Short mmCIF file of C-alpha atoms in Angstrom, two decimals:
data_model
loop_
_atom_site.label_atom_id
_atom_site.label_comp_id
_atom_site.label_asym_id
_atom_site.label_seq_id
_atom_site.Cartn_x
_atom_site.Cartn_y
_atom_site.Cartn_z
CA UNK A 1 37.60 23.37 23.29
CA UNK A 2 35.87 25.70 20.69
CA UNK A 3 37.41 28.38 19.26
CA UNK A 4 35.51 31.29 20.55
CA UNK A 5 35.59 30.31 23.78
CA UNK A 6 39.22 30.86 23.62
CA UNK A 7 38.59 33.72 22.04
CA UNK A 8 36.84 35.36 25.32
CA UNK A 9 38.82 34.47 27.63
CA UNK A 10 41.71 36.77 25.71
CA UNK A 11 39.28 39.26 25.59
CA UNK A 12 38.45 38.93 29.57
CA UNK A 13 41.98 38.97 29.64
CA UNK A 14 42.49 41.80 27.59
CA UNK A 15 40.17 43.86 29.10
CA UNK A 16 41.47 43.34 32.70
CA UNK A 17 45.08 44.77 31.70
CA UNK A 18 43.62 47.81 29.79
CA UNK A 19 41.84 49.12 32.69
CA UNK A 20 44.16 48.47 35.38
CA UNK A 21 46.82 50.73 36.87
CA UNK A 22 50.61 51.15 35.66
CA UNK A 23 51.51 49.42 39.14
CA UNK A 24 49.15 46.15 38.19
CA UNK A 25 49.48 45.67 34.42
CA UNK A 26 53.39 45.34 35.54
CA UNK A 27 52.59 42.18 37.59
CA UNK A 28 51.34 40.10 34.11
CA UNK A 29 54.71 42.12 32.57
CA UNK A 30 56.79 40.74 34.77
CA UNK A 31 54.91 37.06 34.58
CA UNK A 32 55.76 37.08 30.91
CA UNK A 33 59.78 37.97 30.95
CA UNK A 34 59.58 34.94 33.34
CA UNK A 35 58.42 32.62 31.39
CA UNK A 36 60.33 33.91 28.29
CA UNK A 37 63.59 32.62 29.14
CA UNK A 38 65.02 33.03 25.66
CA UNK A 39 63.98 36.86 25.74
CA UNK A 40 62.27 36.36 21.76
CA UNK A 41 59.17 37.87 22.67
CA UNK A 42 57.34 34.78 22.79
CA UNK A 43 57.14 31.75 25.12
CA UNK A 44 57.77 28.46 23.61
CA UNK A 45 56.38 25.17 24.31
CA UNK A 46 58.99 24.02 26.57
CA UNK A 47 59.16 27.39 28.34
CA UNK A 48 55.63 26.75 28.85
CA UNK A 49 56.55 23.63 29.82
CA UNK A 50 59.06 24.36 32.40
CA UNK A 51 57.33 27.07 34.03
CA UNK A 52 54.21 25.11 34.15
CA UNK A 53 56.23 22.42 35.81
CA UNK A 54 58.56 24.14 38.05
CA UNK A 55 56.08 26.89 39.48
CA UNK A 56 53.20 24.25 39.51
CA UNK A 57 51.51 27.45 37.75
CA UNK A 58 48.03 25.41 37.22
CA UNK A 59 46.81 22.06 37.42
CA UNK A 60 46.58 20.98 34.01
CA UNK A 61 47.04 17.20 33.70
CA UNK A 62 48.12 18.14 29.84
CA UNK A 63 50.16 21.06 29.59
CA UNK A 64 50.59 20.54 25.87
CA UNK A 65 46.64 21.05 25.20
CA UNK A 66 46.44 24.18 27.78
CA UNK A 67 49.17 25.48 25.57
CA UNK A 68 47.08 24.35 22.46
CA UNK A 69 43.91 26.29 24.40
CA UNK A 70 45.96 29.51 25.03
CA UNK A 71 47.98 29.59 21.24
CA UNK A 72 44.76 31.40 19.61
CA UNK A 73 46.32 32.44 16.25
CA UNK A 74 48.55 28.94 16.24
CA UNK A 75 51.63 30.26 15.66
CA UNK A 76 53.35 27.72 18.08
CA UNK A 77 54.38 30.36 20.76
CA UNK A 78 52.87 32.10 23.39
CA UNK A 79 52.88 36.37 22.55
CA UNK A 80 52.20 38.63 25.35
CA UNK A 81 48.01 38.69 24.92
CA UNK A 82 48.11 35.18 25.40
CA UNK A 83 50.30 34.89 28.15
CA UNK A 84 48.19 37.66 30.24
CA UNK A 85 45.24 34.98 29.34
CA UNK A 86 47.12 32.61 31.07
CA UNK A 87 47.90 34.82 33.98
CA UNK A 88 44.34 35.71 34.30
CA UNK A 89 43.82 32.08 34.20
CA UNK A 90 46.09 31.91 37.56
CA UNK A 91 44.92 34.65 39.30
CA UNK A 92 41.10 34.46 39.02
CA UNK A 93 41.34 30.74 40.00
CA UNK A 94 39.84 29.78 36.92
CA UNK A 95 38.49 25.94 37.49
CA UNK A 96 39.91 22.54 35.46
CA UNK A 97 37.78 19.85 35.49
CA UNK A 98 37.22 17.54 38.71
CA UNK A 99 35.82 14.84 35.77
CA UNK A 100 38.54 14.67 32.51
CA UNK A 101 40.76 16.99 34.27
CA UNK A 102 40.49 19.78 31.38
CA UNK A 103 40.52 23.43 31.82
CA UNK A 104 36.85 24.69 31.46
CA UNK A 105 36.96 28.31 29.67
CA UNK A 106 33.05 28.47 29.92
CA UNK A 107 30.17 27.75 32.14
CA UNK A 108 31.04 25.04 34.85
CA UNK A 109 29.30 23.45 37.66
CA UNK A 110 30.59 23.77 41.39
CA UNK A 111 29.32 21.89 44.37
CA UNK A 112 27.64 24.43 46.64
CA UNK A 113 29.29 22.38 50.18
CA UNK A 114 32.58 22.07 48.75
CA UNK A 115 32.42 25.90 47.80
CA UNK A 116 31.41 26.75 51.34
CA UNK A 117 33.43 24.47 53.69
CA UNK A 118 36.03 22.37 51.85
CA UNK A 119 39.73 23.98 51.07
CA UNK A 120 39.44 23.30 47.68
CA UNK A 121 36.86 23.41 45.50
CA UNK A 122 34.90 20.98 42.89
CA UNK A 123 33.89 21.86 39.44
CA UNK A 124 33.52 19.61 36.79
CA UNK A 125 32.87 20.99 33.07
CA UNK A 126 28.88 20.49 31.62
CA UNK A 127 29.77 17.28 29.61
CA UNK A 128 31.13 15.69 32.05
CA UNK A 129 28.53 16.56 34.87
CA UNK A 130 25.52 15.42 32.35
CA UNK A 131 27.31 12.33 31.31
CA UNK A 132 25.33 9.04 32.27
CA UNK A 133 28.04 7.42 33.35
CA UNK A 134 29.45 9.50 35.72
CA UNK A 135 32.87 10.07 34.54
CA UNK A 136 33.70 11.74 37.94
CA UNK A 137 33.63 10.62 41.45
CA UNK A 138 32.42 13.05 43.95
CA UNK A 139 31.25 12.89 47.80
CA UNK A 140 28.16 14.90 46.90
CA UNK A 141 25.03 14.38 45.04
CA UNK A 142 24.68 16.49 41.94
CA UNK A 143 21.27 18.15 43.55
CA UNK A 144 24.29 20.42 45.51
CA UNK A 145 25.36 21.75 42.38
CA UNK A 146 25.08 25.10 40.45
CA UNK A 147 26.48 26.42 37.51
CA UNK A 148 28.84 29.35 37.92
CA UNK A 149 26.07 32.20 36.84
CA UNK A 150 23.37 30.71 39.25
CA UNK A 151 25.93 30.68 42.17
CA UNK A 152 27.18 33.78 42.07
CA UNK A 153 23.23 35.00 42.37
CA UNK A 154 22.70 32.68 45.59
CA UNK A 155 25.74 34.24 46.92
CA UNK A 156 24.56 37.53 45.99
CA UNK A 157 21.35 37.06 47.52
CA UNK A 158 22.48 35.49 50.67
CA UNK A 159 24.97 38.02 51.17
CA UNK A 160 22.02 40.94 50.85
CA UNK A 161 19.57 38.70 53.28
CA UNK A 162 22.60 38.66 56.04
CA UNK A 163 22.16 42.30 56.04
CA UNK A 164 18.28 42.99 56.37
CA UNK A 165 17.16 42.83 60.03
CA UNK A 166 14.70 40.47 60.81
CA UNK A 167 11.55 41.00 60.12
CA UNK A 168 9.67 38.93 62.16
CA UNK A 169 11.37 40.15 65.34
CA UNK A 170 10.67 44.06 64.38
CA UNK A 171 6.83 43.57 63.65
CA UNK A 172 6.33 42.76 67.41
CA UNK A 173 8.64 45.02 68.90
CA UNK A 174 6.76 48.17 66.82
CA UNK A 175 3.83 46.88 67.94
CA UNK A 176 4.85 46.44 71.66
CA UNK A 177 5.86 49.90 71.52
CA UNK A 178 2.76 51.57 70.02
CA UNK A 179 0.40 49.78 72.57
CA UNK A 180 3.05 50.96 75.45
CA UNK A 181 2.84 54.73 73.90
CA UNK A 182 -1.28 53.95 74.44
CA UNK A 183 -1.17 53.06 77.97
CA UNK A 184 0.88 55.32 79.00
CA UNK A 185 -1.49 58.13 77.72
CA UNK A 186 -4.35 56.41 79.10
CA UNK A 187 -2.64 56.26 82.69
CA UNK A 188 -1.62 60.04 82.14
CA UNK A 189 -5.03 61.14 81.54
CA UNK A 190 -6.53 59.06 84.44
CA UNK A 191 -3.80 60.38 86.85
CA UNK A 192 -4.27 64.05 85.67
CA UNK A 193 -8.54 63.78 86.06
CA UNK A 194 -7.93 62.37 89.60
CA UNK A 195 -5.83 65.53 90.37
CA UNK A 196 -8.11 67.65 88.93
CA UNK A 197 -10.80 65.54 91.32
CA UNK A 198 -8.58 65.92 94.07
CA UNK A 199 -7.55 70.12 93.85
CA UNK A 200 -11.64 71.04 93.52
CA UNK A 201 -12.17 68.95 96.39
CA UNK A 202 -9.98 70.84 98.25
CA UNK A 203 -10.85 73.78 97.10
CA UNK A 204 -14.52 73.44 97.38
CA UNK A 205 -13.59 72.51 101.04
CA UNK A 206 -11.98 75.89 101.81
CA UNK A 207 -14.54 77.80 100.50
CA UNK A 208 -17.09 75.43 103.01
CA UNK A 209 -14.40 76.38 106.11
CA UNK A 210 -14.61 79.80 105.04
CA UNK A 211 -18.61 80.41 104.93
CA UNK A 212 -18.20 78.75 108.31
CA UNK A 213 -15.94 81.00 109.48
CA UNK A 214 -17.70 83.94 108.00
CA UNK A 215 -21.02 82.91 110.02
CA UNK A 216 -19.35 82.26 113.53
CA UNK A 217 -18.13 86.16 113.28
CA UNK A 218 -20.80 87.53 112.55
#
């Protein structure tokens, strides 16, 4: 693993604890004093080792190199910065390799199905997943795979289509409307000619009765 990879993933670290609350930055507090058994500080190899073991913490298949990974300034212990790496590691479910079994601190590749229906899901690091001879075995082709960055877009974007309406569907039903609105006025003004028809009909009949009337008398 290079070095500045390492690097950022103290700094993601880092940066996670300096902007949280008193209540949270307690929780990676409390996660170090566990590991330090000795109470020096620093956590050890074998207290690494332990914990890692006992707590089935993460899945490394080497504990030895994720302790390696995590000892930036290789002092052969574990200080509180690096520890809160590793915690962050824990917590943000940080992926080890479905291929050599490493912990990727960079860009990965996940299958897309597994990610959706499975319980757990498949990464595997960018050497192996571009390695010729397949050094992992997987029930999916590698056409269902993204890396990290171009996931988190597609579930971005999916997530903003599930809440536009339908578009197709509202086209129709604005139109539907507007050409309802149309008849109706169309029947409206129809209806109101024929009572205008009808009432000088009438009246125009009155005024005939009346002449009549008017003639008889006289």
């Amino acid at each position: 693993m290079e070095g500045h990879h390492c690097i950022g993933m103290l700094e993601i670290a880092e940066i996670y604890f300096n902007t949280s609350s008193e209540n949270l930055k307690q929780l990676p507090r409390d996660f170090f004093n566990s590991m330090d058994e000795d109470h020096d500080e620093k956590v050890s190899l074998s207290e690494f080792f332990n914990n890692m073991k006992e707590g089935g913490l993460v899945k490394a298949e080497n504990p030895p190199e994720m302790f390696k990974l995590l000892d930036v300034n290789r002092d052969g212990s574990l200080d509180f910065k690096e520890v809160v790496a590793l915690y962050y590691v824990i917590k943000s479910g940080r992926p080890f390799c479905g291929g050599c079994g490493k912990f990727i601190p960079g860009m990965f590749f996940s299958c897309l199905i597994c990610f959706d229906n499975e319980d757990d899901k498949f990464c595997v690091c960018p050497k192996c997943f571009t390695n010729e001879n397949k050094s992992y075995n997987h029930k999916h082709m590698p056409d269902h795979f993204l890396d990290n960055f171009a996931l988190l877009e597609a579930k971005r974007k999916m997530a903003i289509d599930t809440r536009k309406p339908p578009a197709p569907l509202e086209e129709p039903k604005k139109k539907s409307t507007l050409l309802l609105r149309l008849l109706e006025s169309e029947i409206a003004a129809v209806a109101g000619a024929e009572v205008v028809a009808v009432s000088g009909a009438a009246a125009a009949a009155d005024l005939a009765a009346a002449a009549a009337d008017s003639c008889s008398i006289m």
